[in-house]
Amino acid sequence: MSRTSFIYLNTKHYDGTVFVTQIADWLRLYSENGITFMYFHQFYGKEFFRTDWKKSHLEKIRTVIPQIENVSITLPEKFFFPRVNAYLLNRIINTKCKGSDRVVIFSRMLYGKEIKILKRLSSKEIVFIYDARGASKAEHEYDLTKKGMNKVQLQKLLNHISEVERDAVVNADRIFCVSNVLMKYLSQEYGVNEDKFFIYPCLSDSNKFYYSQTLRENMREKLGYNSNAHVYLYSGGLKNKYHLVGETLEFLNNVAKNDKEARFLFLSKDEYDENELLKDYSYLKGKITVRCVPNEEVVNYLNAADFGLLFRDNVIMNNVASPSKFAEYILCGLPTIISEGVGDYSELCVKENLGIKIKDFKLTEADANRLIENDFSREKIAFFGSQNLSKQSRLPQILMEFKRYQ
C-alpha cells in the first residue's frame, strides 16, 4: 500500500490576521480531520540571508504553526534558477518524506517550471495542487500601472509573469480556485480544461463570525446607537486608493443626505482626521465612529451594524477575487452593499437577497429607499452564510480533494 506525504509550501510573509485565517487555521482544520501537512517555508533570494529578520519572521509563524518542517531559499523564476529550485526541493523531499511513495505539494507559489522538473527528478510520484488566489498578471498590471511604471518595462514584466503563471496552471495536477470567474479567466487565458479546477471561495470561521441578537443589542448600546439608527459599516484603509475611499465617502455622504438617522462605523488601522477626510463630505461630519480592533472583536461590530460596504474597482483583479470580508459580513447576517464585478459575490448578493448591488458607486433613489426600509432578514442571511461561506460547511468537500491522493 502506498504512503502519501502532504507538504504545504509557502513563501507568504507573516502578516497577522490574513496568515492566521487563510493558512494556519486551515492547516489546523486539515490536521484535526486526518490530513496533516508538513509546513515548508521558503524565503526569496536575499531574504534568506537577512538573519535577524528571518528569525523574527519564523518566530511569528511558530506562534500559529508550531512545527516548521523545513526552511529554505527559493531563487527567481528565470535563467537556470528553476532547475536549481527543483533540485533543492527534491533533496528536501528525499530527506523529509523517506517512507512515502507519493508527495502532494499544496502551494500558492507559481512553481510550474520547478514542478515539471521535479516530476522527472523524483523517484516518488509528485502531485502539485496549485492554490490560485487571484490572477497574478492582472494584479501586477493594476498595481504597477497605478504606480506609473514605464510601459515598456511593464509589458516586459507582465510577459514574464504570464509565462510563470501559465507554467503553474498547466503543470498543476489540480487547481484550487477562489471563484468561478477566476476559473474561467485562467482556463481561457492559458487553455486549461475547467475539469482541472476545484472551486472554494475565501471562507470564514462560523465559530468566530455569527449573528446574535443579544450581542447586537449590547454592542449598539455600548456604541451609543439607539433603535432608530441605521448603521453603515466600512472596514478597510482610509488612505490607500485600492480601498476606493473617495467613492465610499461620496456614497455614504449621499446616504446621510437622504437619511437623517444614518450613522457610520469605520473599522480601520489608519489614523482618522475628520477635518481632512470629510472636507468635501459635510453630511458625514459628526456621524462617524472609528475603531481599530483585533480580528477576534470584529464580530461585535458586524452585529451592531445594519449594512456592510464592499466596494472594489471593476477590473480583472477584482472580477476574479473572493474577499473574505464578504464571508464575514454574511456569517454575521449583515446585508452587504456591494459594487459591480466583485468575483462571484456581486451577482450572489442579488440572487440570494444578501444585500444591494450598486452601479458605478452611485446611490439611486430606489436604493436609498430600500436602505431605509431595510427588509433584509439577518437570520436568513446568517443561515445562508453558515451553509455556504463558512469553513465548516465546505471542509468535507475540501478534505475529499486531498483524500483522493491518500
mmCIF file of C-alpha atoms in Angstrom:
data_model
loop_
_atom_site.group_PDB
_atom_site.id
_atom_site.type_symbol
_atom_site.label_atom_id
_atom_site.label_comp_id
_atom_site.label_asym_id
_atom_site.label_seq_id
_atom_site.Cartn_x
_atom_site.Cartn_y
_atom_site.Cartn_z
ATOM 1 C CA MET A 1 0.000 0.000 0.000
ATOM 2 C CA SER A 2 1.388 3.409 -0.991
ATOM 3 C CA ARG A 3 2.031 6.094 1.586
ATOM 4 C CA THR A 4 1.395 9.777 0.889
ATOM 5 C CA SER A 5 3.110 12.794 2.419
ATOM 6 C CA PHE A 6 1.433 16.199 2.290
ATOM 7 C CA ILE A 7 3.539 19.358 2.046
ATOM 8 C CA TYR A 8 2.321 22.934 2.371
ATOM 9 C CA LEU A 9 4.923 25.016 0.504
ATOM 10 C CA ASN A 10 4.776 28.705 1.365
ATOM 11 C CA THR A 11 6.626 31.983 0.876
ATOM 12 C CA LYS A 12 3.940 34.294 2.277
ATOM 13 C CA HIS A 13 5.191 36.650 4.959
ATOM 14 C CA TYR A 14 3.506 36.542 8.336
ATOM 15 C CA ASP A 15 1.083 39.475 8.316
ATOM 16 C CA GLY A 16 -1.139 38.690 11.262
ATOM 17 C CA THR A 17 -4.823 38.044 10.576
ATOM 18 C CA VAL A 18 -4.547 37.024 6.909
ATOM 19 C CA PHE A 19 -1.792 34.480 7.574
ATOM 20 C CA VAL A 20 -3.706 33.048 10.524
ATOM 21 C CA THR A 21 -7.127 32.803 8.845
ATOM 22 C CA GLN A 22 -6.024 31.793 5.350
ATOM 23 C CA ILE A 23 -3.148 29.442 6.197
ATOM 24 C CA ALA A 24 -2.694 28.441 9.855
ATOM 25 C CA ASP A 25 -6.374 27.885 10.661
ATOM 26 C CA TRP A 26 -6.858 25.770 7.543
ATOM 27 C CA LEU A 27 -3.804 23.597 8.262
ATOM 28 C CA ARG A 28 -5.127 23.041 11.783
ATOM 29 C CA LEU A 29 -8.563 22.032 10.457
ATOM 30 C CA TYR A 30 -6.998 19.630 7.955
ATOM 31 C CA SER A 31 -4.877 18.037 10.676
ATOM 32 C CA GLU A 32 -7.859 17.636 13.002
ATOM 33 C CA ASN A 33 -9.610 15.768 10.194
ATOM 34 C CA GLY A 34 -6.880 13.350 9.170
ATOM 35 C CA ILE A 35 -4.809 15.308 6.622
ATOM 36 C CA THR A 36 -1.578 16.530 8.192
ATOM 37 C CA PHE A 37 0.606 18.849 6.154
ATOM 38 C CA MET A 38 4.305 19.352 6.745
ATOM 39 C CA TYR A 39 4.903 23.093 6.644
ATOM 40 C CA PHE A 40 7.820 24.134 4.405
ATOM 41 C CA HIS A 41 8.713 27.819 4.410
ATOM 42 C CA GLN A 42 10.809 29.375 1.683
ATOM 43 C CA PHE A 43 12.406 32.809 1.606
ATOM 44 C CA TYR A 44 13.072 34.651 -1.622
ATOM 45 C CA GLY A 45 16.707 35.280 -2.555
ATOM 46 C CA LYS A 46 18.250 37.942 -0.328
ATOM 47 C CA GLU A 47 15.550 37.471 2.349
ATOM 48 C CA PHE A 48 17.148 34.164 3.293
ATOM 49 C CA PHE A 49 20.347 35.923 4.366
ATOM 50 C CA ARG A 50 18.668 38.620 6.475
ATOM 51 C CA THR A 51 19.337 36.559 9.581
ATOM 52 C CA ASP A 52 17.633 38.650 12.286
ATOM 53 C CA TRP A 53 14.610 39.457 10.129
ATOM 54 C CA LYS A 54 14.238 35.823 9.098
ATOM 55 C CA LYS A 55 14.479 34.654 12.716
ATOM 56 C CA SER A 56 11.822 37.154 13.807
ATOM 57 C CA HIS A 57 9.574 36.135 10.926
ATOM 58 C CA LEU A 58 9.815 32.438 11.762
ATOM 59 C CA GLU A 59 9.140 33.113 15.439
ATOM 60 C CA LYS A 60 5.866 34.799 14.459
ATOM 61 C CA ILE A 61 4.884 31.880 12.243
ATOM 62 C CA ARG A 62 5.620 29.401 15.060
ATOM 63 C CA THR A 63 3.026 31.139 17.258
ATOM 64 C CA VAL A 64 0.349 29.721 14.917
ATOM 65 C CA ILE A 65 2.220 26.830 13.208
ATOM 66 C CA PRO A 66 4.482 25.367 15.933
ATOM 67 C CA GLN A 67 6.115 22.762 13.711
ATOM 68 C CA ILE A 68 8.024 24.174 10.718
ATOM 69 C CA GLU A 69 9.475 21.120 8.976
ATOM 70 C CA ASN A 70 11.829 22.948 6.649
ATOM 71 C CA VAL A 71 13.208 26.419 5.928
ATOM 72 C CA SER A 72 14.969 27.012 2.624
ATOM 73 C CA ILE A 73 15.700 29.534 -0.113
ATOM 74 C CA THR A 74 13.923 29.908 -3.448
ATOM 75 C CA LEU A 75 15.569 31.656 -6.387
ATOM 76 C CA PRO A 76 13.890 33.846 -9.043
ATOM 77 C CA GLU A 77 11.849 32.275 -11.855
ATOM 78 C CA LYS A 78 14.407 32.956 -14.589
ATOM 79 C CA PHE A 79 17.626 31.674 -16.171
ATOM 80 C CA PHE A 80 18.600 28.249 -14.748
ATOM 81 C CA PHE A 81 17.197 29.040 -11.277
ATOM 82 C CA PRO A 82 14.005 26.931 -11.590
ATOM 83 C CA ARG A 83 16.217 23.882 -12.144
ATOM 84 C CA VAL A 84 18.226 24.757 -9.005
ATOM 85 C CA ASN A 85 14.983 25.214 -7.050
ATOM 86 C CA ALA A 86 13.742 21.832 -8.231
ATOM 87 C CA TYR A 87 16.993 20.066 -7.272
ATOM 88 C CA LEU A 88 16.966 21.678 -3.818
ATOM 89 C CA LEU A 89 13.327 20.745 -3.236
ATOM 90 C CA ASN A 90 13.979 17.186 -4.401
ATOM 91 C CA ARG A 91 16.774 16.816 -1.816
ATOM 92 C CA ILE A 92 14.480 18.120 0.916
ATOM 93 C CA ILE A 93 11.681 15.763 -0.098
ATOM 94 C CA ASN A 94 14.037 12.780 -0.107
ATOM 95 C CA THR A 95 15.048 13.669 3.462
ATOM 96 C CA LYS A 96 11.632 14.550 4.885
ATOM 97 C CA CYS A 97 9.470 12.038 3.016
ATOM 98 C CA LYS A 98 11.706 8.950 3.039
ATOM 99 C CA GLY A 99 8.961 6.381 3.502
ATOM 100 C CA SER A 100 6.494 7.908 1.061
ATOM 101 C CA ASP A 101 5.666 6.771 -2.450
ATOM 102 C CA ARG A 102 3.619 9.879 -3.228
ATOM 103 C CA VAL A 103 4.135 13.515 -2.252
ATOM 104 C CA VAL A 104 1.327 16.055 -2.546
ATOM 105 C CA ILE A 105 2.568 19.648 -2.702
ATOM 106 C CA PHE A 106 -0.101 22.262 -1.972
ATOM 107 C CA SER A 107 1.006 25.832 -2.628
ATOM 108 C CA ARG A 108 0.078 29.323 -3.773
ATOM 109 C CA MET A 109 3.508 29.637 -5.342
ATOM 110 C CA LEU A 110 3.866 29.940 -9.113
ATOM 111 C CA TYR A 111 6.129 26.896 -9.159
ATOM 112 C CA GLY A 112 5.218 25.367 -12.506
ATOM 113 C CA LYS A 113 8.698 25.041 -14.020
ATOM 114 C CA GLU A 114 10.039 23.542 -10.799
ATOM 115 C CA ILE A 115 7.233 21.005 -10.582
ATOM 116 C CA LYS A 116 7.762 19.876 -14.155
ATOM 117 C CA ILE A 117 11.472 19.284 -13.444
ATOM 118 C CA LEU A 118 10.794 17.772 -10.016
ATOM 119 C CA LYS A 119 8.456 15.172 -11.504
ATOM 120 C CA ARG A 120 11.302 13.982 -13.724
ATOM 121 C CA LEU A 121 13.874 14.029 -10.919
ATOM 122 C CA SER A 122 11.948 12.396 -8.117
ATOM 123 C CA SER A 123 11.637 8.659 -7.544
ATOM 124 C CA LYS A 124 8.309 9.439 -5.891
ATOM 125 C CA GLU A 125 5.018 10.383 -7.508
ATOM 126 C CA ILE A 126 4.712 14.181 -7.259
ATOM 127 C CA VAL A 127 1.249 15.755 -7.162
ATOM 128 C CA PHE A 128 1.042 19.550 -7.364
ATOM 129 C CA ILE A 129 -2.112 21.327 -6.226
ATOM 130 C CA TYR A 130 -1.908 24.998 -7.158
ATOM 131 C CA ASP A 131 -3.888 27.189 -4.776
ATOM 132 C CA ALA A 132 -4.917 30.024 -7.108
ATOM 133 C CA ARG A 133 -5.922 33.061 -5.061
ATOM 134 C CA GLY A 134 -6.062 35.542 -7.922
ATOM 135 C CA ALA A 135 -4.866 36.483 -11.400
ATOM 136 C CA SER A 136 -1.180 37.335 -10.913
ATOM 137 C CA LYS A 137 -0.704 39.055 -14.248
ATOM 138 C CA ALA A 138 -3.817 41.213 -13.795
ATOM 139 C CA GLU A 139 -2.879 42.112 -10.204
ATOM 140 C CA HIS A 140 0.592 43.307 -11.188
ATOM 141 C CA GLU A 141 -0.753 45.238 -14.154
ATOM 142 C CA TYR A 142 -3.302 47.044 -11.970
ATOM 143 C CA ASP A 143 -0.823 47.847 -9.205
ATOM 144 C CA LEU A 144 2.147 48.884 -11.345
ATOM 145 C CA THR A 145 0.028 50.945 -13.739
ATOM 146 C CA LYS A 146 -1.292 52.944 -10.774
ATOM 147 C CA LYS A 147 2.305 53.457 -9.628
ATOM 148 C CA GLY A 148 3.208 54.842 -13.057
ATOM 149 C CA MET A 149 5.667 52.182 -14.208
ATOM 150 C CA ASN A 150 7.212 52.705 -17.644
ATOM 151 C CA LYS A 151 5.028 50.984 -20.277
ATOM 152 C CA VAL A 152 7.915 49.124 -21.928
ATOM 153 C CA GLN A 153 9.185 47.828 -18.578
ATOM 154 C CA LEU A 154 5.658 46.980 -17.507
ATOM 155 C CA GLN A 155 4.949 44.928 -20.610
ATOM 156 C CA LYS A 156 8.226 43.041 -20.262
ATOM 157 C CA LEU A 157 7.407 42.204 -16.653
ATOM 158 C CA LEU A 158 3.834 41.190 -17.500
ATOM 159 C CA ASN A 159 5.068 38.843 -20.217
ATOM 160 C CA HIS A 160 7.327 37.167 -17.668
ATOM 161 C CA ILE A 161 4.559 36.889 -15.060
ATOM 162 C CA SER A 162 2.190 35.492 -17.678
ATOM 163 C CA GLU A 163 4.737 32.816 -18.580
ATOM 164 C CA VAL A 164 5.279 31.852 -14.936
ATOM 165 C CA GLU A 165 1.544 31.808 -14.217
ATOM 166 C CA ARG A 166 0.917 29.678 -17.304
ATOM 167 C CA ASP A 167 3.547 27.162 -16.177
ATOM 168 C CA ALA A 168 1.890 26.853 -12.766
ATOM 169 C CA VAL A 169 -1.588 26.390 -14.221
ATOM 170 C CA VAL A 170 -0.539 23.971 -16.969
ATOM 171 C CA ASN A 171 1.725 21.813 -14.769
ATOM 172 C CA ALA A 172 -0.651 21.622 -11.806
ATOM 173 C CA ASP A 173 -2.452 18.323 -11.294
ATOM 174 C CA ARG A 174 -5.320 20.155 -9.610
ATOM 175 C CA ILE A 175 -6.132 23.840 -9.183
ATOM 176 C CA PHE A 176 -7.945 25.137 -6.142
ATOM 177 C CA CYS A 177 -9.659 28.340 -7.211
ATOM 178 C CA VAL A 178 -11.490 31.063 -5.228
ATOM 179 C CA SER A 179 -14.199 31.922 -7.771
ATOM 180 C CA ASN A 180 -15.921 30.731 -10.917
ATOM 181 C CA VAL A 181 -14.805 33.933 -12.610
ATOM 182 C CA LEU A 182 -11.146 33.147 -11.802
ATOM 183 C CA MET A 183 -11.576 29.605 -13.105
ATOM 184 C CA LYS A 184 -12.917 30.880 -16.425
ATOM 185 C CA TYR A 185 -10.182 33.511 -16.649
ATOM 186 C CA LEU A 186 -7.333 31.038 -16.077
ATOM 187 C CA SER A 187 -8.962 28.429 -18.287
ATOM 188 C CA GLN A 188 -9.353 30.820 -21.217
ATOM 189 C CA GLU A 189 -6.065 32.664 -20.700
ATOM 190 C CA TYR A 190 -3.934 29.518 -20.594
ATOM 191 C CA GLY A 191 -6.028 26.905 -22.412
ATOM 192 C CA VAL A 192 -6.678 24.631 -19.437
ATOM 193 C CA ASN A 193 -9.773 22.454 -19.133
ATOM 194 C CA GLU A 194 -12.206 23.555 -16.415
ATOM 195 C CA ASP A 195 -12.308 19.959 -15.109
ATOM 196 C CA LYS A 196 -8.911 20.613 -13.518
ATOM 197 C CA PHE A 197 -10.399 23.224 -11.155
ATOM 198 C CA PHE A 198 -11.976 22.909 -7.720
ATOM 199 C CA ILE A 199 -13.861 25.991 -6.535
ATOM 200 C CA TYR A 200 -13.547 27.070 -2.931
ATOM 201 C CA PRO A 201 -14.014 30.757 -2.079
ATOM 202 C CA CYS A 202 -12.279 32.608 0.740
ATOM 203 C CA LEU A 203 -14.298 31.349 3.674
ATOM 204 C CA SER A 204 -14.527 32.372 7.318
ATOM 205 C CA ASP A 205 -14.899 30.532 10.603
ATOM 206 C CA SER A 206 -18.501 30.300 11.823
ATOM 207 C CA ASN A 207 -17.190 29.979 15.391
ATOM 208 C CA LYS A 208 -15.678 33.457 15.064
ATOM 209 C CA PHE A 209 -18.309 35.137 12.863
ATOM 210 C CA TYR A 210 -22.002 34.629 13.597
ATOM 211 C CA TYR A 211 -25.223 36.547 14.226
ATOM 212 C CA SER A 212 -26.535 37.150 17.732
ATOM 213 C CA GLN A 213 -29.429 39.477 18.543
ATOM 214 C CA THR A 214 -28.217 39.787 22.134
ATOM 215 C CA LEU A 215 -24.716 40.699 21.006
ATOM 216 C CA ARG A 216 -26.188 43.198 18.554
ATOM 217 C CA GLU A 217 -28.293 44.958 21.200
ATOM 218 C CA ASN A 218 -25.459 45.087 23.731
ATOM 219 C CA MET A 219 -22.953 46.417 21.209
ATOM 220 C CA ARG A 220 -25.277 49.078 19.852
ATOM 221 C CA GLU A 221 -25.930 50.287 23.389
ATOM 222 C CA LYS A 222 -22.177 50.381 24.056
ATOM 223 C CA LEU A 223 -21.606 52.406 20.873
ATOM 224 C CA GLY A 224 -24.448 54.799 21.654
ATOM 225 C CA TYR A 225 -26.775 53.845 18.791
ATOM 226 C CA ASN A 226 -30.494 53.977 19.519
ATOM 227 C CA SER A 227 -33.030 51.652 17.911
ATOM 228 C CA ASN A 228 -33.776 54.160 15.123
ATOM 229 C CA ALA A 229 -30.175 54.474 13.938
ATOM 230 C CA HIS A 230 -29.267 52.986 10.565
ATOM 231 C CA VAL A 231 -25.627 51.979 10.959
ATOM 232 C CA TYR A 232 -23.378 51.573 7.904
ATOM 233 C CA LEU A 233 -20.087 49.763 8.435
ATOM 234 C CA TYR A 234 -16.939 50.298 6.394
ATOM 235 C CA SER A 235 -13.912 48.091 7.071
ATOM 236 C CA GLY A 236 -10.606 48.982 5.443
ATOM 237 C CA GLY A 237 -7.945 51.617 4.906
ATOM 238 C CA LEU A 238 -8.563 55.365 4.847
ATOM 239 C CA LYS A 239 -5.558 56.274 2.707
ATOM 240 C CA ASN A 240 -4.963 53.551 0.112
ATOM 241 C CA LYS A 241 -6.642 54.233 -3.253
ATOM 242 C CA TYR A 242 -7.286 50.496 -3.621
ATOM 243 C CA HIS A 243 -9.984 50.822 -0.968
ATOM 244 C CA LEU A 244 -11.816 53.469 -3.021
ATOM 245 C CA VAL A 245 -12.124 55.794 -0.045
ATOM 246 C CA GLY A 246 -13.330 58.702 -2.169
ATOM 247 C CA GLU A 247 -16.088 56.681 -3.814
ATOM 248 C CA THR A 248 -17.081 55.215 -0.452
ATOM 249 C CA LEU A 249 -17.298 58.614 1.252
ATOM 250 C CA GLU A 250 -19.233 60.097 -1.663
ATOM 251 C CA PHE A 251 -21.732 57.254 -1.493
ATOM 252 C CA LEU A 252 -22.111 57.482 2.283
ATOM 253 C CA ASN A 253 -22.426 61.263 2.113
ATOM 254 C CA ASN A 254 -25.436 60.796 -0.167
ATOM 255 C CA VAL A 255 -26.820 58.176 2.223
ATOM 256 C CA ALA A 256 -26.543 60.680 5.081
ATOM 257 C CA LYS A 257 -28.137 63.387 2.940
ATOM 258 C CA ASN A 258 -31.181 61.166 2.347
ATOM 259 C CA ASP A 259 -31.430 59.618 5.810
ATOM 260 C CA LYS A 260 -31.108 61.717 8.965
ATOM 261 C CA GLU A 261 -30.881 58.524 11.076
ATOM 262 C CA ALA A 262 -27.830 57.240 9.208
ATOM 263 C CA ARG A 263 -24.693 56.659 11.269
ATOM 264 C CA PHE A 264 -21.332 55.320 10.142
ATOM 265 C CA LEU A 265 -18.952 52.874 11.758
ATOM 266 C CA PHE A 266 -15.428 52.631 10.343
ATOM 267 C CA LEU A 267 -13.066 49.789 11.269
ATOM 268 C CA SER A 268 -9.597 50.905 10.242
ATOM 269 C CA LYS A 269 -5.987 50.872 11.377
ATOM 270 C CA ASP A 270 -5.350 54.205 9.672
ATOM 271 C CA GLU A 271 -5.315 57.495 11.536
ATOM 272 C CA TYR A 272 -8.624 59.344 11.242
ATOM 273 C CA ASP A 273 -8.573 63.115 10.704
ATOM 274 C CA GLU A 274 -12.197 64.245 10.291
ATOM 275 C CA ASN A 275 -11.364 67.739 9.055
ATOM 276 C CA GLU A 276 -9.066 66.402 6.360
ATOM 277 C CA LEU A 277 -11.053 63.325 5.359
ATOM 278 C CA LEU A 278 -14.507 64.915 5.344
ATOM 279 C CA LYS A 279 -13.747 68.373 3.943
ATOM 280 C CA ASP A 280 -15.844 67.564 0.850
ATOM 281 C CA TYR A 281 -18.464 65.444 2.630
ATOM 282 C CA SER A 282 -20.344 67.718 5.000
ATOM 283 C CA TYR A 283 -23.276 65.373 5.693
ATOM 284 C CA LEU A 284 -20.935 62.865 7.328
ATOM 285 C CA LYS A 285 -19.427 65.236 9.882
ATOM 286 C CA GLY A 286 -20.098 64.211 13.453
ATOM 287 C CA LYS A 287 -21.692 60.937 12.378
ATOM 288 C CA ILE A 288 -18.671 58.647 12.000
ATOM 289 C CA THR A 289 -17.302 56.409 14.742
ATOM 290 C CA VAL A 290 -13.838 54.968 14.055
ATOM 291 C CA ARG A 291 -12.396 51.933 15.780
ATOM 292 C CA CYS A 292 -9.223 49.892 15.386
ATOM 293 C CA VAL A 293 -9.968 46.423 16.741
ATOM 294 C CA PRO A 294 -8.326 42.969 16.656
ATOM 295 C CA ASN A 295 -9.879 40.384 14.361
ATOM 296 C CA GLU A 296 -11.484 38.469 17.224
ATOM 297 C CA GLU A 297 -13.578 41.554 18.130
ATOM 298 C CA VAL A 298 -14.771 42.380 14.612
ATOM 299 C CA VAL A 299 -17.827 40.126 15.042
ATOM 300 C CA ASN A 300 -19.169 42.546 17.684
ATOM 301 C CA TYR A 301 -19.177 45.472 15.266
ATOM 302 C CA LEU A 302 -20.599 43.479 12.359
ATOM 303 C CA ASN A 303 -23.520 42.524 14.578
ATOM 304 C CA ALA A 304 -24.035 46.134 15.655
ATOM 305 C CA ALA A 305 -24.222 47.444 12.087
ATOM 306 C CA ASP A 306 -27.184 47.368 9.688
ATOM 307 C CA PHE A 307 -25.240 47.303 6.417
ATOM 308 C CA GLY A 308 -21.677 46.489 5.406
ATOM 309 C CA LEU A 309 -19.895 48.098 2.455
ATOM 310 C CA LEU A 310 -17.725 46.266 -0.062
ATOM 311 C CA PHE A 311 -16.584 48.483 -2.945
ATOM 312 C CA ARG A 312 -13.933 47.483 -5.489
ATOM 313 C CA ASP A 313 -12.790 48.759 -8.880
ATOM 314 C CA ASN A 314 -14.484 46.827 -11.672
ATOM 315 C CA VAL A 315 -11.239 45.406 -13.097
ATOM 316 C CA ILE A 316 -9.992 41.852 -13.738
ATOM 317 C CA MET A 317 -8.093 41.713 -10.452
ATOM 318 C CA ASN A 318 -11.348 42.202 -8.539
ATOM 319 C CA ASN A 319 -13.598 40.411 -11.042
ATOM 320 C CA VAL A 320 -11.846 37.127 -10.161
ATOM 321 C CA ALA A 321 -11.489 37.811 -6.423
ATOM 322 C CA SER A 322 -13.173 36.339 -3.365
ATOM 323 C CA PRO A 323 -12.868 38.813 -0.456
ATOM 324 C CA SER A 324 -13.055 37.026 2.897
ATOM 325 C CA LYS A 325 -14.692 40.198 4.200
ATOM 326 C CA PHE A 326 -17.861 39.206 2.341
ATOM 327 C CA ALA A 327 -17.998 35.849 4.110
ATOM 328 C CA GLU A 328 -17.541 37.599 7.465
ATOM 329 C CA TYR A 329 -20.392 40.020 6.713
ATOM 330 C CA ILE A 330 -22.781 37.285 5.596
ATOM 331 C CA LEU A 331 -21.991 34.941 8.510
ATOM 332 C CA CYS A 332 -22.995 37.820 10.797
ATOM 333 C CA GLY A 333 -26.221 38.291 8.842
ATOM 334 C CA LEU A 334 -25.077 41.715 7.677
ATOM 335 C CA PRO A 335 -26.735 42.862 4.416
ATOM 336 C CA THR A 336 -23.957 43.930 2.075
ATOM 337 C CA ILE A 337 -23.816 46.956 -0.201
ATOM 338 C CA ILE A 338 -21.537 45.710 -2.957
ATOM 339 C CA SER A 339 -20.236 47.229 -6.163
ATOM 340 C CA GLU A 340 -20.344 45.529 -9.562
ATOM 341 C CA GLY A 341 -17.843 42.884 -10.600
ATOM 342 C CA VAL A 342 -16.613 41.625 -7.212
ATOM 343 C CA GLY A 343 -15.882 37.985 -8.049
ATOM 344 C CA ASP A 344 -18.956 35.761 -7.814
ATOM 345 C CA TYR A 345 -20.363 37.847 -4.974
ATOM 346 C CA SER A 346 -21.966 40.823 -6.707
ATOM 347 C CA GLU A 347 -24.450 38.576 -8.502
ATOM 348 C CA LEU A 348 -24.807 36.284 -5.489
ATOM 349 C CA CYS A 349 -25.975 39.267 -3.429
ATOM 350 C CA VAL A 350 -28.840 39.856 -5.838
ATOM 351 C CA LYS A 351 -29.710 36.205 -6.404
ATOM 352 C CA GLU A 352 -29.858 35.263 -2.707
ATOM 353 C CA ASN A 353 -31.126 38.629 -1.388
ATOM 354 C CA LEU A 354 -27.993 39.165 0.688
ATOM 355 C CA GLY A 355 -27.766 42.884 0.005
ATOM 356 C CA ILE A 356 -27.771 45.513 -2.713
ATOM 357 C CA LYS A 357 -25.596 45.741 -5.821
ATOM 358 C CA ILE A 358 -24.613 49.337 -6.571
ATOM 359 C CA LYS A 359 -23.877 50.565 -10.099
ATOM 360 C CA ASP A 360 -20.952 52.985 -10.576
ATOM 361 C CA PHE A 361 -20.845 53.633 -6.798
ATOM 362 C CA LYS A 362 -23.950 55.856 -7.159
ATOM 363 C CA LEU A 363 -26.888 55.948 -4.758
ATOM 364 C CA THR A 364 -30.131 55.810 -6.731
ATOM 365 C CA GLU A 365 -33.472 56.833 -5.296
ATOM 366 C CA ALA A 366 -34.622 53.216 -5.333
ATOM 367 C CA ASP A 367 -31.502 52.107 -3.466
ATOM 368 C CA ALA A 368 -31.888 54.905 -0.906
ATOM 369 C CA ASN A 369 -35.473 53.863 -0.180
ATOM 370 C CA ARG A 370 -34.516 50.215 0.112
ATOM 371 C CA LEU A 371 -31.756 51.042 2.582
ATOM 372 C CA ILE A 372 -34.158 52.997 4.783
ATOM 373 C CA GLU A 373 -36.813 50.259 4.621
ATOM 374 C CA ASN A 374 -34.211 47.507 5.271
ATOM 375 C CA ASP A 375 -36.433 44.479 4.817
ATOM 376 C CA PHE A 376 -33.499 42.055 4.857
ATOM 377 C CA SER A 377 -33.605 39.118 7.270
ATOM 378 C CA ARG A 378 -30.467 38.903 9.402
ATOM 379 C CA GLU A 379 -31.328 35.339 10.368
ATOM 380 C CA LYS A 380 -31.743 34.170 6.762
ATOM 381 C CA ILE A 381 -28.547 35.865 5.626
ATOM 382 C CA ALA A 382 -26.577 34.364 8.529
ATOM 383 C CA PHE A 383 -28.026 30.911 7.798
ATOM 384 C CA PHE A 384 -27.011 31.188 4.136
ATOM 385 C CA GLY A 385 -23.531 32.145 5.293
ATOM 386 C CA SER A 386 -23.214 29.210 7.669
ATOM 387 C CA GLN A 387 -24.302 26.782 4.938
ATOM 388 C CA ASN A 388 -22.230 28.217 2.088
ATOM 389 C CA LEU A 389 -19.493 30.603 3.233
ATOM 390 C CA SER A 390 -18.152 29.034 6.427
ATOM 391 C CA LYS A 391 -15.022 26.900 6.588
ATOM 392 C CA GLN A 392 -17.002 24.287 8.444
ATOM 393 C CA SER A 393 -19.585 23.946 5.647
ATOM 394 C CA ARG A 394 -17.017 23.396 2.881
ATOM 395 C CA LEU A 395 -14.436 21.420 4.842
ATOM 396 C CA PRO A 396 -15.786 17.932 3.911
ATOM 397 C CA GLN A 397 -15.544 18.722 0.179
ATOM 398 C CA ILE A 398 -12.006 20.072 0.548
ATOM 399 C CA LEU A 399 -10.902 17.050 2.561
ATOM 400 C CA MET A 400 -12.232 14.763 -0.170
ATOM 401 C CA GLU A 401 -9.970 16.551 -2.650
ATOM 402 C CA PHE A 402 -6.932 15.666 -0.545
ATOM 403 C CA LYS A 403 -8.057 12.167 0.429
ATOM 404 C CA ARG A 404 -8.224 11.109 -3.204
ATOM 405 C CA TYR A 405 -4.412 11.052 -3.084
ATOM 406 C CA GLN A 406 -4.044 9.044 0.139
#
